[in-house]
């Protein structure tokens, strides 16, 4: 049995995914994998724990080299160590960027459906969301509405754009051409592009992640990139992420926001875990992880076609988050979420929290045994609702 078939009992560990749902409920909601992290990461954390003293943490030069070397070797883009600002997570980083580049009443462009914390970070800084909803194309799959995006960017109150790449929950891995068009629209209209690339390690066979800053020198010089090993290596609890910005003026604004909001400290385990993850051993482990997620997605696709054809499954180029169209039920997605949890004992995420009603998001990052049980419960629940129409 490999690392991706092992069942790990996570209840009783103060786990958000499992301990915040009732006993007996199978959680397939929050973006947290049910796999143990890579052995190389486990070894680094255990070795550090044996030291027994966990005081304030200085981030060494080797940390920055790990980040730069990883993106150079694995994704064809090498940032400079001086461009990196570390912080506890990508969500605090998003908040810092909104704080740095906007004033209350300004607008931030997004493309829904999109990660729910985009909405809250904008709202928390008393800014307005300027939504450019994605378009549905054959597949079904999502595409960018470039006409609407250009119109939004021309709004004089639009100061920044939050880009999700790969896109959660749409499952799109944006192409180089798509990213170039988005970036040009931002730059031509004085909008700061801030790209959340936390899912960059998750790609389906035949797709390639393109770092936004690698598309052209202009983008590298004017954008902000947010990344972390937390999703790929399932170490969100170790609280480590990076804000990468080549532009010294933008970087100074971010650095001020990070310090004003007191998110400038990280813990010793996160620093060492990143360095252990961003190695050849970590890369090899990721290949097995992506193979398991691809197999789970293939199984879900087959299952939906055979058992639930009334519910279109959107094409998933990347991430491990599937997006299902449930509009046929004519039921609010938050209500459907509660019903499935109460009756079939399976917890999904409602589409409304990502800005699009009538959809459900399913977390596929689990061993095949859990996936099969989850599919059985989802089938029963959706058919129950169909029968009630």
Coordinates of C-alpha atoms in Angstrom, one line a residue:
X1 CA 0.0 0.0 0.0
X2 CA 1.5 3.3 -1.0
X3 CA 1.2 6.7 0.7
X4 CA -1.9 7.6 -1.3
X5 CA -3.9 4.5 -0.4
X6 CA -3.2 4.6 3.3
X7 CA -6.2 5.5 5.5
X8 CA -5.3 8.0 8.2
X9 CA -7.7 8.6 11.1
X10 CA -7.7 12.4 11.5
X11 CA -10.5 12.7 14.0
X12 CA -9.5 14.0 17.4
X13 CA -6.5 15.9 16.0
X14 CA -8.3 19.3 16.0
X15 CA -8.6 18.9 12.2
X16 CA -10.9 21.5 10.5
X17 CA -11.8 19.1 7.8
X18 CA -12.9 16.2 10.0
X19 CA -13.5 17.5 13.5
X20 CA -15.7 20.4 12.4
X21 CA -18.3 18.0 11.0
X22 CA -20.4 15.5 13.1
X23 CA -19.2 12.0 13.7
X24 CA -20.2 9.7 10.8
X25 CA -20.0 12.5 8.2
X26 CA -17.5 12.0 5.4
X27 CA -15.8 15.3 4.7
X28 CA -15.1 16.2 1.0
X29 CA -15.2 19.9 1.4
X30 CA -12.3 22.2 2.6
X31 CA -9.2 22.1 0.4
X32 CA -7.1 19.8 2.7
X33 CA -5.9 16.4 1.5
X34 CA -6.3 13.2 3.4
X35 CA -2.8 12.0 2.5
X36 CA 0.2 12.1 4.8
X37 CA 2.8 14.6 3.7
X38 CA 5.9 13.5 1.8
X39 CA 8.4 11.4 3.9
X40 CA 11.1 13.9 3.4
X41 CA 8.9 16.6 5.0
X42 CA 8.0 14.3 7.9
X43 CA 11.6 13.5 8.5
X44 CA 12.6 17.2 8.6
X45 CA 9.8 18.1 11.0
X46 CA 10.5 15.2 13.3
X47 CA 14.2 16.0 13.5
X48 CA 13.5 19.6 14.4
X49 CA 10.9 18.5 17.0
X50 CA 13.6 16.5 18.8
X51 CA 15.5 19.6 19.5
X52 CA 12.9 20.6 22.0
X53 CA 13.2 24.4 21.8
X54 CA 10.9 26.3 19.5
X55 CA 11.7 30.0 19.9
X56 CA 11.5 32.9 17.5
X57 CA 12.6 31.8 14.0
X58 CA 15.1 33.5 11.7
X59 CA 14.7 32.6 8.0
X60 CA 18.1 31.5 6.6
X61 CA 19.5 32.2 3.1
X62 CA 19.0 28.5 2.3
X63 CA 15.2 29.0 2.5
X64 CA 15.2 31.6 -0.2
X65 CA 17.5 29.5 -2.4
X66 CA 15.1 26.6 -2.0
X67 CA 12.2 28.7 -3.3
X68 CA 14.1 30.2 -6.2
X69 CA 15.7 26.9 -7.2
X70 CA 12.4 25.0 -7.1
X71 CA 10.6 27.4 -9.4
X72 CA 13.6 27.6 -11.7
X73 CA 14.0 23.8 -12.0
X74 CA 10.3 22.8 -11.9
X75 CA 8.5 25.7 -13.6
X76 CA 11.1 27.5 -15.7
X77 CA 11.0 30.8 -13.8
X78 CA 13.7 31.9 -11.3
X79 CA 12.8 34.8 -9.0
X80 CA 15.5 36.6 -7.1
X81 CA 15.8 35.9 -3.4
X82 CA 15.5 39.6 -2.7
X83 CA 12.0 39.6 -4.2
X84 CA 10.6 37.3 -1.5
X85 CA 8.6 38.3 1.5
X86 CA 7.6 35.3 3.7
X87 CA 4.4 35.3 5.8
X88 CA 2.2 32.7 7.5
X89 CA -0.2 31.9 4.6
X90 CA -1.5 32.9 1.2
X91 CA -4.8 34.3 2.7
X92 CA -2.9 36.8 5.0
X93 CA -0.8 37.6 1.9
X94 CA -3.9 38.4 -0.2
X95 CA -5.1 40.6 2.6
X96 CA -1.8 42.4 2.8
X97 CA -1.9 43.1 -0.9
X98 CA -5.4 44.5 -0.8
X99 CA -4.2 46.7 2.1
X100 CA -1.1 47.8 0.2
X101 CA -2.6 48.6 -3.2
X102 CA -6.1 50.0 -2.4
X103 CA -8.0 52.5 -0.3
X104 CA -11.5 52.0 1.0
X105 CA -14.0 52.4 -1.8
X106 CA -11.6 51.2 -4.5
X107 CA -12.4 48.1 -6.6
X108 CA -10.6 44.8 -6.9
X109 CA -11.3 42.7 -10.0
X110 CA -12.0 38.9 -9.7
X111 CA -13.3 36.2 -12.0
X112 CA -16.0 34.1 -10.3
X113 CA -16.6 31.4 -9.3
X114 CA -13.5 31.9 -7.3
X115 CA -11.9 31.1 -3.9
X116 CA -14.1 32.5 -1.2
X117 CA -11.4 34.4 0.7
X118 CA -11.0 36.7 -2.3
X119 CA -14.4 38.1 -1.4
X120 CA -13.7 38.4 2.3
X121 CA -10.3 40.0 1.9
X122 CA -11.7 42.7 -0.4
X123 CA -14.7 43.2 1.9
X124 CA -12.5 43.4 5.0
X125 CA -10.6 46.4 3.6
X126 CA -13.8 48.2 2.7
X127 CA -13.2 47.8 -1.0
X128 CA -15.7 46.6 -3.7
X129 CA -15.6 43.5 -5.7
X130 CA -15.6 44.0 -9.4
X131 CA -16.6 40.6 -10.7
X132 CA -16.0 39.5 -14.2
X133 CA -17.7 36.0 -14.2
X134 CA -16.1 33.3 -16.2
X135 CA -17.9 32.0 -19.3
X136 CA -19.0 28.4 -19.8
X137 CA -17.8 26.8 -23.0
X138 CA -18.1 23.3 -24.4
X139 CA -16.8 20.6 -22.2
X140 CA -18.2 22.0 -20.0
X141 CA -15.2 24.2 -19.0
X142 CA -14.7 27.8 -18.1
X143 CA -13.1 30.6 -20.3
X144 CA -12.3 34.2 -19.5
X145 CA -14.6 36.9 -20.7
X146 CA -11.9 39.2 -22.0
X147 CA -14.3 41.8 -23.3
X148 CA -15.8 42.2 -19.9
X149 CA -12.4 42.1 -18.2
X150 CA -11.1 45.0 -20.3
X151 CA -14.2 47.0 -19.5
X152 CA -13.7 46.4 -15.8
X153 CA -10.1 47.3 -15.9
X154 CA -11.0 50.7 -17.4
X155 CA -13.0 51.6 -14.3
X156 CA -11.0 54.3 -12.7
X157 CA -11.7 52.8 -9.2
X158 CA -10.2 49.4 -10.2
X159 CA -6.8 49.3 -8.6
X160 CA -5.8 45.6 -8.5
X161 CA -6.9 42.2 -9.9
X162 CA -6.8 39.0 -7.9
X163 CA -6.0 36.1 -10.3
X164 CA -6.4 32.5 -9.3
X165 CA -3.9 30.3 -11.2
X166 CA -4.7 27.4 -11.4
X167 CA -8.2 28.4 -10.7
X168 CA -10.2 27.3 -7.7
X169 CA -12.9 26.0 -8.0
X170 CA -13.1 26.2 -11.8
X171 CA -10.3 23.7 -12.3
X172 CA -8.7 25.7 -15.1
X173 CA -4.9 25.8 -15.7
X174 CA -4.6 29.0 -17.6
X175 CA -2.6 28.9 -20.8
X176 CA 0.3 31.2 -21.6
X177 CA -1.9 33.1 -24.1
X178 CA -4.7 33.5 -21.6
X179 CA -2.3 34.8 -19.0
X180 CA -0.7 37.2 -21.5
X181 CA -4.1 38.7 -22.4
X182 CA -5.0 39.1 -18.7
X183 CA -1.7 40.7 -17.9
X184 CA -1.8 43.1 -20.8
X185 CA -5.2 44.3 -19.8
X186 CA -4.1 44.9 -16.3
X187 CA -0.9 46.7 -17.3
X188 CA -2.5 48.8 -20.0
X189 CA -5.0 50.1 -17.4
X190 CA -2.8 50.6 -14.3
X191 CA -4.3 47.6 -12.4
X192 CA -1.8 45.7 -10.3
X193 CA -2.1 41.9 -11.0
X194 CA -1.8 39.8 -7.9
X195 CA -1.7 36.1 -8.8
X196 CA -2.5 33.4 -6.2
X197 CA -0.6 30.3 -7.5
X198 CA -1.0 28.1 -4.4
X199 CA -2.4 25.2 -6.5
X200 CA 0.5 25.4 -9.0
X201 CA 1.8 21.8 -8.4
X202 CA -1.5 20.2 -9.3
X203 CA -1.9 19.6 -13.1
X204 CA -3.7 16.8 -15.0
X205 CA -1.8 14.9 -17.7
X206 CA -1.4 17.0 -20.8
X207 CA -1.5 20.4 -19.0
X208 CA 1.3 22.6 -17.9
X209 CA 1.3 25.3 -15.2
X210 CA 2.7 28.6 -16.4
X211 CA 3.9 31.1 -13.7
X212 CA 2.3 34.4 -14.4
X213 CA 5.6 36.3 -13.9
X214 CA 7.3 34.0 -16.5
X215 CA 5.1 35.1 -19.4
X216 CA 7.1 38.2 -20.2
X217 CA 9.6 40.6 -18.5
X218 CA 6.8 43.3 -18.1
X219 CA 4.7 40.9 -16.0
X220 CA 7.7 39.9 -13.8
X221 CA 8.4 43.6 -13.3
X222 CA 4.9 44.7 -12.4
X223 CA 3.1 41.7 -10.7
X224 CA 2.8 40.1 -7.3
X225 CA 3.0 36.3 -7.0
X226 CA 1.7 34.4 -4.0
X227 CA 2.7 30.8 -3.5
X228 CA 3.2 28.1 -0.8
X229 CA 3.9 24.4 -0.5
X230 CA 0.9 24.1 1.9
X231 CA -1.6 22.7 -0.6
X232 CA 0.8 20.5 -2.6
X233 CA 2.4 18.9 0.5
X234 CA -0.6 19.1 2.8
X235 CA 1.2 21.3 5.4
X236 CA -1.2 24.2 5.8
X237 CA -1.0 23.9 9.5
X238 CA 2.7 24.7 9.4
X239 CA 1.8 28.2 8.1
X240 CA 4.4 29.2 5.5
X241 CA 4.0 31.1 2.3
X242 CA 5.7 33.6 0.1
X243 CA 4.9 36.9 -1.6
X244 CA 7.2 37.4 -4.6
X245 CA 7.5 40.9 -6.1
X246 CA 10.3 42.1 -8.4
X247 CA 9.0 45.8 -8.3
X248 CA 10.8 47.6 -5.5
X249 CA 8.0 50.1 -5.0
X250 CA 5.2 47.5 -4.9
X251 CA 7.4 45.3 -2.7
X252 CA 7.9 48.2 -0.2
X253 CA 4.1 48.7 0.0
X254 CA 3.6 45.0 0.7
X255 CA 6.4 44.9 3.2
X256 CA 4.8 47.8 5.1
X257 CA 1.4 46.1 5.0
X258 CA 2.8 42.8 6.3
X259 CA 4.5 44.5 9.2
X260 CA 1.6 46.8 10.0
X261 CA -0.7 43.8 10.2
X262 CA 1.8 41.8 12.2
X263 CA 2.0 38.8 9.8
X264 CA 5.8 38.9 9.5
X265 CA 6.6 36.0 11.7
X266 CA 6.7 32.3 10.8
X267 CA 7.4 29.1 12.8
X268 CA 10.5 26.8 12.6
X269 CA 8.6 23.9 11.3
X270 CA 7.2 25.7 8.3
X271 CA 10.6 27.0 7.3
X272 CA 12.2 23.6 7.4
X273 CA 9.2 21.8 5.8
X274 CA 9.4 24.1 2.8
X275 CA 13.1 23.4 2.3
X276 CA 12.5 19.6 2.6
X277 CA 9.6 19.7 0.2
X278 CA 11.3 21.7 -2.5
X279 CA 13.8 18.9 -3.3
X280 CA 14.1 16.1 -5.8
X281 CA 12.6 13.7 -3.2
X282 CA 9.7 16.1 -2.8
X283 CA 9.2 16.3 -6.6
X284 CA 9.2 12.5 -6.9
X285 CA 6.5 12.3 -4.2
X286 CA 4.4 14.9 -6.1
X287 CA 4.4 12.8 -9.2
X288 CA 2.7 10.0 -7.3
X289 CA 0.3 12.5 -5.7
X290 CA -0.7 13.9 -9.1
X291 CA -1.2 10.4 -10.5
X292 CA -3.6 9.5 -7.6
X293 CA -5.6 12.7 -8.1
X294 CA -5.8 12.1 -11.9
X295 CA -7.0 8.6 -11.2
X296 CA -9.6 9.9 -8.7
X297 CA -10.8 12.5 -11.3
X298 CA -11.0 9.8 -14.0
X299 CA -13.1 7.7 -11.6
X300 CA -15.4 10.7 -10.8
X301 CA -15.8 11.5 -14.5
X302 CA -16.8 7.9 -15.3
X303 CA -19.1 7.7 -12.3
X304 CA -20.9 11.0 -13.2
X305 CA -21.5 9.9 -16.8
X306 CA -22.8 6.5 -15.7
X307 CA -24.8 7.3 -12.6
X308 CA -25.5 11.0 -12.5
X309 CA -25.7 12.3 -16.1
X310 CA -28.1 15.1 -15.1
X311 CA -25.2 16.8 -13.3
X312 CA -22.5 18.1 -15.7
X313 CA -18.9 17.8 -14.3
X314 CA -16.7 20.6 -15.4
X315 CA -13.4 19.8 -17.0
X316 CA -10.6 19.8 -14.4
X317 CA -7.2 20.8 -15.8
X318 CA -5.7 21.1 -12.4
X319 CA -6.2 21.4 -8.6
X320 CA -8.0 18.5 -6.8
X321 CA -11.3 20.3 -6.6
X322 CA -14.1 19.1 -8.8
X323 CA -17.0 21.4 -9.8
X324 CA -20.4 19.9 -10.5
X325 CA -23.4 21.7 -12.0
X326 CA -26.5 21.0 -9.9
X327 CA -28.8 23.6 -11.3
X328 CA -31.2 20.9 -12.5
X329 CA -32.4 20.5 -8.8
X330 CA -33.5 24.2 -8.6
X331 CA -32.3 24.1 -5.0
X332 CA -30.0 26.8 -3.4
X333 CA -26.6 25.2 -3.1
X334 CA -26.2 26.1 0.6
X335 CA -29.5 24.2 1.2
X336 CA -28.2 21.2 -0.8
X337 CA -25.0 21.2 1.1
X338 CA -26.9 21.0 4.4
X339 CA -29.2 18.3 3.1
X340 CA -26.4 16.0 1.9
X341 CA -24.6 16.4 5.2
X342 CA -27.8 15.7 7.3
X343 CA -29.1 12.8 5.3
X344 CA -26.3 11.1 3.3
X345 CA -23.6 12.1 5.8
X346 CA -21.3 13.7 3.2
X347 CA -20.0 17.3 3.3
X348 CA -19.3 19.2 0.1
X349 CA -18.9 22.9 -0.5
X350 CA -21.8 24.9 -1.9
X351 CA -21.2 27.0 -5.0
X352 CA -22.7 30.1 -3.6
X353 CA -19.7 30.7 -1.3
X354 CA -17.5 31.0 -4.5
X355 CA -19.9 33.4 -6.1
X356 CA -21.9 31.0 -8.3
X357 CA -25.2 29.5 -7.3
X358 CA -26.3 26.0 -8.4
X359 CA -22.9 24.3 -8.1
X360 CA -21.2 22.0 -5.6
X361 CA -17.4 21.6 -5.1
X362 CA -16.0 18.1 -4.3
X363 CA -12.5 17.6 -2.8
X364 CA -10.9 14.6 -4.5
X365 CA -7.7 14.4 -2.6
X366 CA -8.3 11.3 -0.6
X367 CA -7.5 7.5 -0.8
X368 CA -9.7 5.6 -3.3
X369 CA -11.6 3.8 -0.5
X370 CA -12.9 7.2 0.8
X371 CA -13.6 8.4 -2.7
X372 CA -15.8 5.3 -3.5
X373 CA -17.7 5.8 -0.2
X374 CA -18.2 9.5 -1.0
X375 CA -19.4 8.8 -4.5
X376 CA -22.0 6.4 -3.2
X377 CA -23.3 8.9 -0.7
X378 CA -23.4 11.7 -3.2
X379 CA -25.3 9.6 -5.7
X380 CA -27.9 8.8 -3.1
X381 CA -28.3 12.4 -2.1
X382 CA -28.5 13.9 -5.6
X383 CA -31.0 11.1 -6.8
X384 CA -33.1 11.8 -3.7
X385 CA -33.4 15.4 -4.7
X386 CA -34.1 14.5 -8.3
X387 CA -36.9 12.3 -7.2
X388 CA -38.5 15.1 -5.2
X389 CA -38.8 17.4 -8.2

